[in-house]
Amino acid sequence: MKLILKRLIPGIEVTSLDSECRHYVPGRRDHQAPFALHTEDGAVLPSQLSTTLHSEPGQPVRLTVVFTVDGNNLAVEGDGL
């Protein structure tokens, strides 16, 4: 799986009188919006709190992503021992 770090694009709620469902369309790009990890198809990985990108000359770039482990959107599975 390929993961992509890119800025979040705010969604704009679009409603109409004949529809009971809420619909969202992508808003305008904001250069102040935070970054988040996305899948190749554009879905944002759930439960992300923050991302930090750190680089030093001659060293690999380090990306730290903080997630909320809530048991629903993100759960921990062990080996059962």
CSV table of N, CA and C in Angstrom, one decimal:
chain,number,residue,atom,x,y,z
A,1,MET,N,0.8,-1.2,0.0
A,1,MET,CA,0.0,0.0,0.0
A,1,MET,C,0.9,1.2,0.0
A,2,LYS,N,0.6,2.2,-0.8
A,2,LYS,CA,1.3,3.4,-0.9
A,2,LYS,C,0.5,4.5,-0.1
A,3,LEU,N,1.2,5.2,0.8
A,3,LEU,CA,0.6,6.2,1.6
A,3,LEU,C,1.2,7.6,1.1
A,4,ILE,N,0.3,8.6,1.1
A,4,ILE,CA,0.7,9.9,0.6
A,4,ILE,C,0.4,10.9,1.7
A,5,LEU,N,1.4,11.8,2.0
A,5,LEU,CA,1.2,12.9,2.9
A,5,LEU,C,0.8,14.1,2.1
A,6,LYS,N,-0.4,14.7,2.4
A,6,LYS,CA,-0.8,15.9,1.7
A,6,LYS,C,-1.8,16.7,2.6
A,7,ARG,N,-2.0,17.9,2.2
A,7,ARG,CA,-2.8,18.8,3.0
A,7,ARG,C,-4.3,18.4,2.9
A,8,LEU,N,-5.0,18.6,4.0
A,8,LEU,CA,-6.4,18.3,4.1
A,8,LEU,C,-7.1,19.4,3.3
A,9,ILE,N,-8.1,19.0,2.5
A,9,ILE,CA,-9.0,19.9,1.8
A,9,ILE,C,-10.3,20.0,2.5
A,10,PRO,N,-10.7,21.1,3.0
A,10,PRO,CA,-12.0,21.2,3.7
A,10,PRO,C,-13.2,20.8,2.8
A,11,GLY,N,-14.2,20.2,3.4
A,11,GLY,CA,-15.4,19.8,2.7
A,11,GLY,C,-16.4,20.9,2.9
A,12,ILE,N,-17.2,21.2,1.9
A,12,ILE,CA,-18.3,22.1,1.9
A,12,ILE,C,-19.6,21.4,1.9
A,13,GLU,N,-20.4,21.6,2.8
A,13,GLU,CA,-21.7,20.9,2.8
A,13,GLU,C,-22.7,21.5,1.8
A,14,VAL,N,-23.2,20.6,1.0
A,14,VAL,CA,-24.1,21.0,-0.1
A,14,VAL,C,-25.5,20.4,0.2
A,15,THR,N,-26.5,21.2,0.3
A,15,THR,CA,-27.9,20.6,0.6
A,15,THR,C,-28.8,21.1,-0.4
A,16,SER,N,-29.9,20.4,-0.6
A,16,SER,CA,-31.0,20.9,-1.5
A,16,SER,C,-32.3,20.5,-0.8
A,17,LEU,N,-33.4,21.2,-1.3
A,17,LEU,CA,-34.7,21.0,-0.7
A,17,LEU,C,-35.2,19.6,-0.9
A,18,ASP,N,-34.9,19.0,-2.0
A,18,ASP,CA,-35.4,17.7,-2.3
A,18,ASP,C,-34.6,16.5,-1.8
A,19,SER,N,-33.5,16.8,-1.1
A,19,SER,CA,-32.6,15.7,-0.6
A,19,SER,C,-32.5,15.7,0.9
A,20,GLU,N,-32.7,14.6,1.5
A,20,GLU,CA,-32.6,14.5,3.0
A,20,GLU,C,-31.1,14.2,3.4
A,21,CYS,N,-30.3,13.8,2.5
A,21,CYS,CA,-28.9,13.5,2.8
A,21,CYS,C,-28.0,14.7,2.7
A,22,ARG,N,-27.0,14.7,3.5
A,22,ARG,CA,-25.9,15.7,3.4
A,22,ARG,C,-24.9,15.3,2.4
A,23,HIS,N,-24.5,16.2,1.5
A,23,HIS,CA,-23.5,15.9,0.5
A,23,HIS,C,-22.3,16.9,0.8
A,24,TYR,N,-21.1,16.5,0.5
A,24,TYR,CA,-20.0,17.3,0.7
A,24,TYR,C,-19.1,17.3,-0.6
A,25,VAL,N,-18.7,18.5,-1.0
A,25,VAL,CA,-17.8,18.6,-2.1
A,25,VAL,C,-16.5,19.3,-1.6
A,26,PRO,N,-15.4,19.0,-2.3
A,26,PRO,CA,-14.1,19.5,-1.9
A,26,PRO,C,-14.1,21.1,-2.0
A,27,GLY,N,-13.6,21.7,-1.0
A,27,GLY,CA,-13.5,23.2,-0.9
A,27,GLY,C,-12.2,23.6,-1.6
A,28,ARG,N,-11.9,24.9,-1.4
A,28,ARG,CA,-10.7,25.5,-2.0
A,28,ARG,C,-9.5,25.1,-1.2
A,29,ARG,N,-8.4,24.9,-1.8
A,29,ARG,CA,-7.1,24.5,-1.1
A,29,ARG,C,-6.7,25.6,-0.2
A,30,ASP,N,-6.3,25.3,1.0
A,30,ASP,CA,-5.8,26.3,2.0
A,30,ASP,C,-4.4,25.9,2.3
A,31,HIS,N,-3.5,26.8,2.1
A,31,HIS,CA,-2.0,26.6,2.4
A,31,HIS,C,-1.7,26.6,3.9
A,32,GLN,N,-2.7,26.9,4.7
A,32,GLN,CA,-2.5,26.8,6.1
A,32,GLN,C,-3.1,25.5,6.7
A,33,ALA,N,-3.8,24.7,5.9
A,33,ALA,CA,-4.5,23.5,6.4
A,33,ALA,C,-3.4,22.5,6.8
A,34,PRO,N,-3.7,21.7,7.8
A,34,PRO,CA,-2.7,20.7,8.3
A,34,PRO,C,-2.6,19.5,7.2
A,35,PHE,N,-1.5,18.8,7.4
A,35,PHE,CA,-1.2,17.6,6.6
A,35,PHE,C,-1.8,16.4,7.2
A,36,ALA,N,-2.1,15.4,6.4
A,36,ALA,CA,-2.6,14.1,6.9
A,36,ALA,C,-2.1,13.0,5.9
A,37,LEU,N,-2.0,11.8,6.4
A,37,LEU,CA,-1.7,10.6,5.6
A,37,LEU,C,-3.0,10.2,4.9
A,38,HIS,N,-2.9,10.0,3.6
A,38,HIS,CA,-3.9,9.5,2.7
A,38,HIS,C,-3.6,8.2,2.0
A,39,THR,N,-4.6,7.4,1.6
A,39,THR,CA,-4.3,6.3,0.8
A,39,THR,C,-4.2,6.7,-0.6
A,40,GLU,N,-3.8,5.8,-1.5
A,40,GLU,CA,-3.7,6.1,-2.9
A,40,GLU,C,-5.0,6.6,-3.6
A,41,ASP,N,-6.1,6.1,-3.1
A,41,ASP,CA,-7.4,6.6,-3.7
A,41,ASP,C,-7.9,7.9,-3.0
A,42,GLY,N,-7.1,8.5,-2.1
A,42,GLY,CA,-7.5,9.8,-1.6
A,42,GLY,C,-8.1,9.8,-0.2
A,43,ALA,N,-8.4,8.6,0.3
A,43,ALA,CA,-9.1,8.6,1.6
A,43,ALA,C,-8.1,8.9,2.7
A,44,VAL,N,-8.5,9.7,3.7
A,44,VAL,CA,-7.7,10.0,4.9
A,44,VAL,C,-7.7,8.9,5.9
A,45,LEU,N,-6.5,8.5,6.3
A,45,LEU,CA,-6.5,7.5,7.4
A,45,LEU,C,-7.2,8.0,8.6
A,46,PRO,N,-8.0,7.3,9.3
A,46,PRO,CA,-8.8,7.8,10.4
A,46,PRO,C,-8.0,8.0,11.6
A,47,SER,N,-8.5,8.8,12.5
A,47,SER,CA,-8.0,9.1,13.9
A,47,SER,C,-6.7,9.7,14.0
A,48,GLN,N,-6.3,10.5,12.9
A,48,GLN,CA,-5.0,11.2,13.0
A,48,GLN,C,-5.1,12.5,13.8
A,49,LEU,N,-4.2,12.7,14.7
A,49,LEU,CA,-4.2,13.9,15.5
A,49,LEU,C,-3.2,14.9,15.0
A,50,SER,N,-2.0,14.4,14.6
A,50,SER,CA,-1.0,15.4,14.1
A,50,SER,C,0.1,14.6,13.3
A,51,THR,N,0.8,15.4,12.5
A,51,THR,CA,1.9,14.9,11.7
A,51,THR,C,3.1,15.8,11.9
A,52,THR,N,4.3,15.2,11.9
A,52,THR,CA,5.5,16.0,12.1
A,52,THR,C,6.5,15.4,11.1
A,53,LEU,N,7.1,16.2,10.2
A,53,LEU,CA,8.1,15.8,9.3
A,53,LEU,C,9.4,16.4,9.7
A,54,HIS,N,10.5,15.6,9.8
A,54,HIS,CA,11.8,16.1,10.3
A,54,HIS,C,12.9,15.5,9.4
A,55,SER,N,13.8,16.4,9.0
A,55,SER,CA,14.9,16.0,8.1
A,55,SER,C,16.2,16.7,8.6
A,56,GLU,N,17.3,15.9,8.4
A,56,GLU,CA,18.6,16.4,8.7
A,56,GLU,C,19.5,16.0,7.5
A,57,PRO,N,20.5,16.8,7.1
A,57,PRO,CA,21.3,16.5,6.0
A,57,PRO,C,21.9,15.1,6.2
A,58,GLY,N,21.9,14.3,5.1
A,58,GLY,CA,22.5,12.9,5.1
A,58,GLY,C,21.7,11.9,5.9
A,59,GLN,N,20.6,12.2,6.4
A,59,GLN,CA,19.8,11.3,7.2
A,59,GLN,C,18.4,11.1,6.5
A,60,PRO,N,17.8,9.9,6.7
A,60,PRO,CA,16.5,9.7,6.2
A,60,PRO,C,15.5,10.7,6.8
A,61,VAL,N,14.5,11.1,6.0
A,61,VAL,CA,13.4,12.0,6.5
A,61,VAL,C,12.5,11.1,7.4
A,62,ARG,N,12.2,11.7,8.5
A,62,ARG,CA,11.3,11.0,9.5
A,62,ARG,C,10.0,11.7,9.5
A,63,LEU,N,8.9,10.8,9.4
A,63,LEU,CA,7.6,11.3,9.5
A,63,LEU,C,6.9,10.6,10.8
A,64,THR,N,6.4,11.5,11.7
A,64,THR,CA,5.8,10.9,12.9
A,64,THR,C,4.3,11.3,12.8
A,65,VAL,N,3.4,10.3,12.9
A,65,VAL,CA,2.0,10.5,12.9
A,65,VAL,C,1.4,10.1,14.2
A,66,VAL,N,0.6,10.9,14.8
A,66,VAL,CA,0.0,10.6,16.1
A,66,VAL,C,-1.5,10.2,15.8
A,67,PHE,N,-1.9,9.0,16.3
A,67,PHE,CA,-3.2,8.5,16.1
A,67,PHE,C,-3.9,8.4,17.5
A,68,THR,N,-5.2,8.5,17.5
A,68,THR,CA,-6.0,8.2,18.6
A,68,THR,C,-6.5,6.7,18.5
A,69,VAL,N,-6.1,5.9,19.5
A,69,VAL,CA,-6.6,4.5,19.5
A,69,VAL,C,-7.9,4.5,20.3
A,70,ASP,N,-9.0,4.4,19.5
A,70,ASP,CA,-10.3,4.5,20.2
A,70,ASP,C,-11.0,3.1,20.2
A,71,GLY,N,-10.5,2.1,19.6
A,71,GLY,CA,-11.1,0.8,19.5
A,71,GLY,C,-12.1,0.7,18.4
A,72,ASN,N,-12.5,1.8,17.8
A,72,ASN,CA,-13.5,1.7,16.7
A,72,ASN,C,-12.8,2.0,15.4
A,73,ASN,N,-12.3,3.2,15.1
A,73,ASN,CA,-11.7,3.6,13.9
A,73,ASN,C,-10.2,3.0,13.9
A,74,LEU,N,-9.6,2.9,15.1
A,74,LEU,CA,-8.3,2.4,15.2
A,74,LEU,C,-8.2,1.5,16.4
A,75,ALA,N,-7.8,0.3,16.2
A,75,ALA,CA,-7.8,-0.7,17.3
A,75,ALA,C,-6.4,-1.4,17.3
A,76,VAL,N,-6.0,-1.9,18.4
A,76,VAL,CA,-4.8,-2.7,18.5
A,76,VAL,C,-5.1,-4.1,18.6
A,77,GLU,N,-4.4,-4.9,17.8
A,77,GLU,CA,-4.6,-6.4,17.8
A,77,GLU,C,-3.2,-7.0,18.2
A,78,GLY,N,-3.2,-7.9,19.1
A,78,GLY,CA,-2.0,-8.5,19.6
A,78,GLY,C,-2.0,-10.0,19.1
A,79,ASP,N,-1.0,-10.7,19.6
A,79,ASP,CA,-0.8,-12.1,19.3
A,79,ASP,C,-1.6,-13.0,20.3
A,80,GLY,N,-2.3,-12.4,21.2
A,80,GLY,CA,-3.1,-13.2,22.2
A,80,GLY,C,-2.3,-13.8,23.3
A,81,LEU,N,-1.1,-13.5,23.5
A,81,LEU,CA,-0.3,-14.0,24.6
A,81,LEU,C,-0.4,-13.2,25.8
